[in-house]
Structure formats: structure tokens, C-alpha cells
PDB file of N, CA and C in Angstrom:
ATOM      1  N   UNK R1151      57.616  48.780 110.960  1.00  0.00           N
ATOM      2  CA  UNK R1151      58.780  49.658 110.859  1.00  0.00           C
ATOM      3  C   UNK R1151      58.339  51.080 111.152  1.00  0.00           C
ATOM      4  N   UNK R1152      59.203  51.531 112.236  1.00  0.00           N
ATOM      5  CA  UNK R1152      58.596  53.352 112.226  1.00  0.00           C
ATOM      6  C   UNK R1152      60.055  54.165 111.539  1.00  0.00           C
ATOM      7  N   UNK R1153      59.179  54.767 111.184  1.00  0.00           N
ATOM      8  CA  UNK R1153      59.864  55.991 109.923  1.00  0.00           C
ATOM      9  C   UNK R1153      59.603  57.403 111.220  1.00  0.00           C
ATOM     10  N   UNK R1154      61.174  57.946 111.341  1.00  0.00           N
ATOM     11  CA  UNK R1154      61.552  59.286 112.278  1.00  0.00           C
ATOM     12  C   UNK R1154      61.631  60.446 111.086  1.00  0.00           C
ATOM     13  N   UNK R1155      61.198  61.478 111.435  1.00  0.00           N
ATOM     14  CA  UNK R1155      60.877  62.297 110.548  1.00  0.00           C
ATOM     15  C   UNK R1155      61.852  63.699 111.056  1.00  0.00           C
ATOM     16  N   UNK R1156      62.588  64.603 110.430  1.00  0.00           N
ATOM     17  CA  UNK R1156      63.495  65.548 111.396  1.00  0.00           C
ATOM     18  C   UNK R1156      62.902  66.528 110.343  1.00  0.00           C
ATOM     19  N   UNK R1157      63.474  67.479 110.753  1.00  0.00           N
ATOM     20  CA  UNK R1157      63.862  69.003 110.411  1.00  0.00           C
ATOM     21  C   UNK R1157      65.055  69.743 110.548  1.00  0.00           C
ATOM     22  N   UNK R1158      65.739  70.073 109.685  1.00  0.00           N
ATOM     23  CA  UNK R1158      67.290  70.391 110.568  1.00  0.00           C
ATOM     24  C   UNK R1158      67.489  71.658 111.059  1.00  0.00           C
ATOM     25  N   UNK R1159      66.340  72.612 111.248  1.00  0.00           N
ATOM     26  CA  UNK R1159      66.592  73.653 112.436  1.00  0.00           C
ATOM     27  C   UNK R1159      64.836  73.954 111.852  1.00  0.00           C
ATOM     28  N   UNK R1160      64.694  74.887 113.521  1.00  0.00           N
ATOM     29  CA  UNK R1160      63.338  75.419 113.820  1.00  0.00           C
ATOM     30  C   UNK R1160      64.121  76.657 114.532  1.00  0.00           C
ATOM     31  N   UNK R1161      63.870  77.558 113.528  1.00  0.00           N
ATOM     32  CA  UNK R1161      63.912  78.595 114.872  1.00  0.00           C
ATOM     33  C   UNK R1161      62.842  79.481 115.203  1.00  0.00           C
ATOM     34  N   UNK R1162      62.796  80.229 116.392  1.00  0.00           N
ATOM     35  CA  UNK R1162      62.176  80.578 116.834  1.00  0.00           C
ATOM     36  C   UNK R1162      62.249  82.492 117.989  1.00  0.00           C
ATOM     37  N   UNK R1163      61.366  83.003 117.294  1.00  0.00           N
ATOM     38  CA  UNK R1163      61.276  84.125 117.838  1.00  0.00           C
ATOM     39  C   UNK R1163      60.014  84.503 118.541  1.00  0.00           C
ATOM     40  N   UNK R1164      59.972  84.920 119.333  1.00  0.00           N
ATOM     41  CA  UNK R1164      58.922  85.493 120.395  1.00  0.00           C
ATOM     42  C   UNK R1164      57.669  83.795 120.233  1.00  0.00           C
ATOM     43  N   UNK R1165      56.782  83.536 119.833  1.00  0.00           N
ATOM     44  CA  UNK R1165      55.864  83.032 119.783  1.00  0.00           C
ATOM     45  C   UNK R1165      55.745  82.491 118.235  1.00  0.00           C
ATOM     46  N   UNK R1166      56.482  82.784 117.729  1.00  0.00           N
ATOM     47  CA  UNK R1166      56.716  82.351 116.133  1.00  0.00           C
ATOM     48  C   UNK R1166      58.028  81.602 115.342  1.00  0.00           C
ATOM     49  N   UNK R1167      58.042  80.502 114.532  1.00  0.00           N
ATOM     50  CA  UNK R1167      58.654  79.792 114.534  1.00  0.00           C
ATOM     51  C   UNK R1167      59.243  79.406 112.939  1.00  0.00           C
ATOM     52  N   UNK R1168      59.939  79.375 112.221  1.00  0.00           N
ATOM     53  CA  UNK R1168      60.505  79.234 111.119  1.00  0.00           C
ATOM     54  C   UNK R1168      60.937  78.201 110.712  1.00  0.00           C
ATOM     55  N   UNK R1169      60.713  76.717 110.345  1.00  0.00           N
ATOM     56  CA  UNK R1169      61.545  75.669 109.669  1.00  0.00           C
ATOM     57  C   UNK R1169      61.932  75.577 108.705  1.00  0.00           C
ATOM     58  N   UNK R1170      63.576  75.079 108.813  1.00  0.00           N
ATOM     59  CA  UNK R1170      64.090  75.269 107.647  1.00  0.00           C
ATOM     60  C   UNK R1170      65.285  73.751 107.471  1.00  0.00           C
ATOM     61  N   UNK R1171      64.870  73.315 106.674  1.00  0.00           N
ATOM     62  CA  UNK R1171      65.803  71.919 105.834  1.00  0.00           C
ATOM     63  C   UNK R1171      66.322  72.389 104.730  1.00  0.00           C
ATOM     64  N   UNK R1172      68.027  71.528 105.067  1.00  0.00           N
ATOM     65  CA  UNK R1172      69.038  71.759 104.303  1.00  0.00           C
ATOM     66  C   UNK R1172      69.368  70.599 103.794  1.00  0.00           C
ATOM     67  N   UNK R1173      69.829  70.916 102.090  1.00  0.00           N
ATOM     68  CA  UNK R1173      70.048  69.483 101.313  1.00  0.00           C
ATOM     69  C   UNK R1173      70.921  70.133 100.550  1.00  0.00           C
ATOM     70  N   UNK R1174      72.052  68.915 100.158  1.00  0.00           N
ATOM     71  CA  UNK R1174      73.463  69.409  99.892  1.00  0.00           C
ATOM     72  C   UNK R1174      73.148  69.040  98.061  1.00  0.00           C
ATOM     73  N   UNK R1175      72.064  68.874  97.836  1.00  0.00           N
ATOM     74  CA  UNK R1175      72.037  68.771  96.652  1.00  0.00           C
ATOM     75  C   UNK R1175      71.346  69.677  95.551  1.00  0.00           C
ATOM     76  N   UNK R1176      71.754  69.352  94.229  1.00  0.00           N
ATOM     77  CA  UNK R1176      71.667  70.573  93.709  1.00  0.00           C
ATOM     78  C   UNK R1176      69.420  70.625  92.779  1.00  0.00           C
ATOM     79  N   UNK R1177      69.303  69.520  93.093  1.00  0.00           N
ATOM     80  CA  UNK R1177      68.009  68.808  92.678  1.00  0.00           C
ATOM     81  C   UNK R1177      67.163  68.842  94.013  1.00  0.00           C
ATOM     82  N   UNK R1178      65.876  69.114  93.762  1.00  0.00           N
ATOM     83  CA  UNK R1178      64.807  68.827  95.147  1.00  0.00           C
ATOM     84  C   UNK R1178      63.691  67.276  94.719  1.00  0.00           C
ATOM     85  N   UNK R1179      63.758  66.487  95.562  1.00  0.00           N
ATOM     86  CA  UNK R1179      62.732  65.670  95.440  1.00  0.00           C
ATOM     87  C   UNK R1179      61.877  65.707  96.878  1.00  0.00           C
ATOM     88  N   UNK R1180      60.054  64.781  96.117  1.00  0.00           N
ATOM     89  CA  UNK R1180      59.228  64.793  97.487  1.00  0.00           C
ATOM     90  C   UNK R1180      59.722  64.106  98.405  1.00  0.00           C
ATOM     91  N   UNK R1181      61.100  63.448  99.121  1.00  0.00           N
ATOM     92  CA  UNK R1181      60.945  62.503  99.810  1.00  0.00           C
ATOM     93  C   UNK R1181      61.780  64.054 100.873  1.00  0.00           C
ATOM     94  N   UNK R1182      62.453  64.934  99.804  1.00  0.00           N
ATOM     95  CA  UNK R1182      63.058  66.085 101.030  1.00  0.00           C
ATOM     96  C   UNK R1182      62.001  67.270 101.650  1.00  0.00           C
ATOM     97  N   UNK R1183      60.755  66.615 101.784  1.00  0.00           N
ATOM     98  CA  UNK R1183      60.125  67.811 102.390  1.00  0.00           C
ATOM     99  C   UNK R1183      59.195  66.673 103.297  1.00  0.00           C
ATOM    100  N   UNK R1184      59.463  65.975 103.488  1.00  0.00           N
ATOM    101  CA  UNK R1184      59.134  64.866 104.489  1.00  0.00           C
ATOM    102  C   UNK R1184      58.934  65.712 105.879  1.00  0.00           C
ATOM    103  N   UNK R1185      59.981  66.122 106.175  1.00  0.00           N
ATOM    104  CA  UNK R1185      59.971  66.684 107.319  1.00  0.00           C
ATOM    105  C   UNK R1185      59.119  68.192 108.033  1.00  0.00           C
ATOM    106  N   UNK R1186      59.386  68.291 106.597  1.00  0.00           N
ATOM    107  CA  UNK R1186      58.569  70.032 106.240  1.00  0.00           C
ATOM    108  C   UNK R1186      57.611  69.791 106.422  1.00  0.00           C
ATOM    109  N   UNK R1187      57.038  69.042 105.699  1.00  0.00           N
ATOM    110  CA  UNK R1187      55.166  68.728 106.041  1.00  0.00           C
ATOM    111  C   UNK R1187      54.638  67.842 107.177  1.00  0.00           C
ATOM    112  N   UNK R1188      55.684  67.018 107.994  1.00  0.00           N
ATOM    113  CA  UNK R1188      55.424  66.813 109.066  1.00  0.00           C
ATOM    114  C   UNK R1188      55.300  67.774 110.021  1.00  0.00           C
ATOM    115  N   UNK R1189      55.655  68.896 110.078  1.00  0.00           N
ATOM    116  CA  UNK R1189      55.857  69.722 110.693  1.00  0.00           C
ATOM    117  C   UNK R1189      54.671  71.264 110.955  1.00  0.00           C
ATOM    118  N   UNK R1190      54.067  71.138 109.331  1.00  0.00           N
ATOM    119  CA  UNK R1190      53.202  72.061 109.169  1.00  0.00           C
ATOM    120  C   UNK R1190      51.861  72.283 110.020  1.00  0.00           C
ATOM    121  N   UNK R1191      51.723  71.223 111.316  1.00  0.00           N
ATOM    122  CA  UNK R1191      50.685  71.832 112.166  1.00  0.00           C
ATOM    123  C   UNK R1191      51.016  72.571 113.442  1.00  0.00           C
ATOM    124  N   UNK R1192      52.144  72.681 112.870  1.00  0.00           N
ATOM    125  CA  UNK R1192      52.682  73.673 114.563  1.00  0.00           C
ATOM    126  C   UNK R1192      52.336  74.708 114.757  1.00  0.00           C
ATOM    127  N   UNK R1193      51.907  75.327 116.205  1.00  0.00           N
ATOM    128  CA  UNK R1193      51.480  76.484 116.038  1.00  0.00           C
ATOM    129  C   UNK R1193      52.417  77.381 116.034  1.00  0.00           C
ATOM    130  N   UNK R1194      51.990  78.515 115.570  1.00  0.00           N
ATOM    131  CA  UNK R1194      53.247  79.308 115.553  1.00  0.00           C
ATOM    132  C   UNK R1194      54.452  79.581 114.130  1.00  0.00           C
ATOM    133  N   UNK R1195      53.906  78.558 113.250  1.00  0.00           N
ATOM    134  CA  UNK R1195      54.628  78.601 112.525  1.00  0.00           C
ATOM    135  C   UNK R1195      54.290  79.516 111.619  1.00  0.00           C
ATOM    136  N   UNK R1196      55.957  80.434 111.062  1.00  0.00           N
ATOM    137  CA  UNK R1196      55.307  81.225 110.146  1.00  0.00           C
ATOM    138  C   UNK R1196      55.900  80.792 108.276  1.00  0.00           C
ATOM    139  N   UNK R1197      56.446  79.981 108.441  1.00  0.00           N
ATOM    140  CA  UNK R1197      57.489  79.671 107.113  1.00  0.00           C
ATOM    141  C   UNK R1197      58.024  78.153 106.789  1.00  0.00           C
ATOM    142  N   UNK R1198      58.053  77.382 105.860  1.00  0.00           N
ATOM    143  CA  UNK R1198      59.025  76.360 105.737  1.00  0.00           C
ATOM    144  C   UNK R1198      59.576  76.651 104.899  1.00  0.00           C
ATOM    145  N   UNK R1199      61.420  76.387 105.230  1.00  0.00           N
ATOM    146  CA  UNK R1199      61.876  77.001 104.114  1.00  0.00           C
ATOM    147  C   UNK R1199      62.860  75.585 103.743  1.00  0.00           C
ATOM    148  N   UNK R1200      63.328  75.251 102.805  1.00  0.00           N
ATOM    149  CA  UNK R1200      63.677  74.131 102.110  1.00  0.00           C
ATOM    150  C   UNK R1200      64.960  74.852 101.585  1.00  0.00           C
ATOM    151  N   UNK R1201      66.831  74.815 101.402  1.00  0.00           N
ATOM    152  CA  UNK R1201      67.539  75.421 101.058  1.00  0.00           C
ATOM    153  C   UNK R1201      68.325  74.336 100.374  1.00  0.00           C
ATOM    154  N   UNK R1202      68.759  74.638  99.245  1.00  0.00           N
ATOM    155  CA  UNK R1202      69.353  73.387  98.403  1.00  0.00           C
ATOM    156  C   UNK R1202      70.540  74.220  97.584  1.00  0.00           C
ATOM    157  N   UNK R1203      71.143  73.553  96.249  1.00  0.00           N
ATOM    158  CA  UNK R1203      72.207  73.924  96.440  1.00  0.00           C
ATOM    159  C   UNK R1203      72.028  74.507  94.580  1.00  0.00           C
ATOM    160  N   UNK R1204      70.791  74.186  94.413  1.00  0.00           N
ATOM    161  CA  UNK R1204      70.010  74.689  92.968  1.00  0.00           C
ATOM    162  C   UNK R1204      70.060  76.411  92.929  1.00  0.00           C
ATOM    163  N   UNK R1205      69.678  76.561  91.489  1.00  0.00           N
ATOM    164  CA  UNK R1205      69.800  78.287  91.543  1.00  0.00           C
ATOM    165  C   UNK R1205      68.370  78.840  91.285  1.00  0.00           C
ATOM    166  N   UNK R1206      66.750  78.121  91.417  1.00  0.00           N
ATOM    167  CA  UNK R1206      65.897  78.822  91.467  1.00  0.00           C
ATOM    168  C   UNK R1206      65.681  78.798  92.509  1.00  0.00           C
ATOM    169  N   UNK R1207      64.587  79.966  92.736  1.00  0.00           N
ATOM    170  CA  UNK R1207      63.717  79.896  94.062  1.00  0.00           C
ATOM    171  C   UNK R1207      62.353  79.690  93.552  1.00  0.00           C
ATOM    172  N   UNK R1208      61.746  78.550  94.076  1.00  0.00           N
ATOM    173  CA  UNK R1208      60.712  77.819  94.446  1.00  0.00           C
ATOM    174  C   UNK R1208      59.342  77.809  95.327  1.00  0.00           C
ATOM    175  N   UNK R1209      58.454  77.793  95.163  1.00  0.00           N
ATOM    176  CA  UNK R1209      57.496  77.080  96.186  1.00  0.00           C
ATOM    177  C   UNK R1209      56.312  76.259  95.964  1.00  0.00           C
ATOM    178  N   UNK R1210      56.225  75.105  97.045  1.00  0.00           N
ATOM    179  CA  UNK R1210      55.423  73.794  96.522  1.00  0.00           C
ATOM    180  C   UNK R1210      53.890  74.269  96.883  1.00  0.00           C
ATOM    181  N   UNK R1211      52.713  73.725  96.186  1.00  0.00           N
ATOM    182  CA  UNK R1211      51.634  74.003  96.305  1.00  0.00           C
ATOM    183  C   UNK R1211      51.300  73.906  97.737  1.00  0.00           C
ATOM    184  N   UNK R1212      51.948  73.355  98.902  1.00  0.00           N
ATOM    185  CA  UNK R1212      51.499  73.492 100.165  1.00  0.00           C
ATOM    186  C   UNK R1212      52.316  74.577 100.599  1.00  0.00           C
ATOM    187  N   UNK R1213      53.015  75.421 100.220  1.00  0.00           N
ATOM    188  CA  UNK R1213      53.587  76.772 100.968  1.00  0.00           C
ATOM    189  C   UNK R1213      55.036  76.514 101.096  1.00  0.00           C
ATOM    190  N   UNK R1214      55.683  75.462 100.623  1.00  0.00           N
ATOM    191  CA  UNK R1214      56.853  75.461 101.603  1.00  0.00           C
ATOM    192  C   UNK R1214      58.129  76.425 100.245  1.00  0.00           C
ATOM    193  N   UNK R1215      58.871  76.833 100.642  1.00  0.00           N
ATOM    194  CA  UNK R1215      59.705  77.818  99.930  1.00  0.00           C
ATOM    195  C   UNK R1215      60.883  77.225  99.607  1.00  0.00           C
ATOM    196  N   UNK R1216      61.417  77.133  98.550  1.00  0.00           N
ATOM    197  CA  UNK R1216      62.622  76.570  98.543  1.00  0.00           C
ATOM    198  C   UNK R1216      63.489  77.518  97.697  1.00  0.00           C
ATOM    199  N   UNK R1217      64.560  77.712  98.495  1.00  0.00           N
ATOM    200  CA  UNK R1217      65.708  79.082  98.136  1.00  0.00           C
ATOM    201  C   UNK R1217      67.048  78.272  98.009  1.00  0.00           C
ATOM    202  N   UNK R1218      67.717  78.684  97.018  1.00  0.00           N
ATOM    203  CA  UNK R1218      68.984  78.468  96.461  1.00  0.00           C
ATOM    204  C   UNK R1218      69.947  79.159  97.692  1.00  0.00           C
ATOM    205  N   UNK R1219      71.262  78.045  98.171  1.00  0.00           N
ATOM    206  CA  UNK R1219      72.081  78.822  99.518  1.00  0.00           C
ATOM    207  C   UNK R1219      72.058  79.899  99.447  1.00  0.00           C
ATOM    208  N   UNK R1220      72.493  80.886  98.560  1.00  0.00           N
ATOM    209  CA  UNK R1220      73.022  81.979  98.586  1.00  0.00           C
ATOM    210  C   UNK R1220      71.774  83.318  98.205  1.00  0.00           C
ATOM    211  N   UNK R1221      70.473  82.926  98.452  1.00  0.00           N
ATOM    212  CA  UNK R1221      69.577  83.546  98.614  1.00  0.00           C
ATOM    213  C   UNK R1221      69.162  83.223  99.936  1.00  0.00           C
ATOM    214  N   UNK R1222      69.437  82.032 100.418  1.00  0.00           N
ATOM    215  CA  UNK R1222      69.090  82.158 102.039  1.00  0.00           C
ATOM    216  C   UNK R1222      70.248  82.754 102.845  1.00  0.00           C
ATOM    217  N   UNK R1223      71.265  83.238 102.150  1.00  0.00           N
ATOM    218  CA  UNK R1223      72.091  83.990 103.108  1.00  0.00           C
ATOM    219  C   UNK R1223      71.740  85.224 102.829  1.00  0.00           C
ATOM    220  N   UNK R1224      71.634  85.930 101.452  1.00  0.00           N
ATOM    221  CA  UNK R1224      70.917  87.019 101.182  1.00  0.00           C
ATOM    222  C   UNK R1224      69.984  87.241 102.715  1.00  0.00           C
ATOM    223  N   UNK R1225      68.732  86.412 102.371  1.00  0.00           N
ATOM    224  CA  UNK R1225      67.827  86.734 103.567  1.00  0.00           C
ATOM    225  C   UNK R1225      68.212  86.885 104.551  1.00  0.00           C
ATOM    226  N   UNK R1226      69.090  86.050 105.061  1.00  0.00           N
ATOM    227  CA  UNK R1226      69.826  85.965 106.501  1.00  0.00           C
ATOM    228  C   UNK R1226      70.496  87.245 106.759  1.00  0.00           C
ATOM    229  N   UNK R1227      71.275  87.693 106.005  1.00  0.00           N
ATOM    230  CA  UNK R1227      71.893  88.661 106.237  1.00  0.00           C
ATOM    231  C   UNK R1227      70.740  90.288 106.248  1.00  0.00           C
ATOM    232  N   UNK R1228      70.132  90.148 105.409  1.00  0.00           N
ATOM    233  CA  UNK R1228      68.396  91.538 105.096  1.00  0.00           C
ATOM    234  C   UNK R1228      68.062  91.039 106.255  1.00  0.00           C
ATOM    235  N   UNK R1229      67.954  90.107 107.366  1.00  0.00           N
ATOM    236  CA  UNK R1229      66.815  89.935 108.428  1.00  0.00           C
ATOM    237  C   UNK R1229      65.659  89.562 107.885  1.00  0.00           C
ATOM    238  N   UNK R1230      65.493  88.669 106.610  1.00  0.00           N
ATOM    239  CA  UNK R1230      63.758  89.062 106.053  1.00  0.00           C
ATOM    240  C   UNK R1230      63.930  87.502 105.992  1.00  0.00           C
ATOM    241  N   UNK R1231      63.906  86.606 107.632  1.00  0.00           N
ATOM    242  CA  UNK R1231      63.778  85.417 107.231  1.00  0.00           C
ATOM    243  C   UNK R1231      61.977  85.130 107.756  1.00  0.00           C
ATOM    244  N   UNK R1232      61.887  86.270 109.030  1.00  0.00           N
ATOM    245  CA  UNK R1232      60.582  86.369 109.394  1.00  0.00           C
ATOM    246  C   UNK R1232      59.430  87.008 108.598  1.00  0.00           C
ATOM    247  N   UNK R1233      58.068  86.172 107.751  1.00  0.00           N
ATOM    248  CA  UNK R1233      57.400  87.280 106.701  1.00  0.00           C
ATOM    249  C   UNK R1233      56.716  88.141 107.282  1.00  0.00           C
TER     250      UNK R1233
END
């Protein structure tokens, strides 16, 4: 059986690259950063960001960030999605 692994957006500026997975739930488990850590040998990358529907902000011992929606719109809107 092969297991497909996504990310639901990468974006990308000049040579540098941001992933970020969205989960409509208000709880994080390891099976939602599947994708995140598939992802972590890219070059270029400067961030994984994990956005859920919880009210802390987070981050897992491998780097990846996890922000409550309305702190990733915060960011979105400051421009401070690039560190």
C-alpha cells in the first residue's frame, strides 16, 4: 500500500519557501504533521506552519509552528509570515 503525503499550500518567495497545513479542527494530532515533516528537506525552506482552529500557539520539537486561525491572519495581514 503507498501512503501520498500533501501539504495544503507552499508558498514561495524569491528562493525561499513557507509550508503551511490547515486543519479544521480545534485539537492537533501526530498523524497532522505528516506532511510537514515530509516536507522538511526542501531547500529553501524557511518555516512549517501548522494552522488549526485551537487558541494556543505552539511548536513541535522538530520546528514546525502551530498558530491558532486568527493569529495566522494576524501574521498574514503584519507580513511577518517570512522569519
Amino acid at each position: 500500500i503507498r501512503h501520498q503525503t500533501e501539504v495544503d499550500f507552499v508558498l514561495k518567495l524569491g528562493k525561499e519557501y513557507v509550508a503551511i497545513e490547515v486543519k479544521s479542527s480545534a485539537r492537533v494530532s501526530s498523524k497532522d504533521f505528516s506532511g510537514l515533516r515530509a516536507i522538511q528537506d526542501l531547500a529553501g525552506l524557511r518555516r512549517r506552519i501548522l494552522i488549526y482552529n485551537g487558541h494556543r500557539e505552539m511548536k513541535t520539537e522538530d520546528g514546525i509552528e502551530i498558530w491558532p486561525a486568527g493569529f495566522f491572519a494576524q501574521m498574514l495581514t503584519a507580513d511577518r509570515l517570512w522569519p
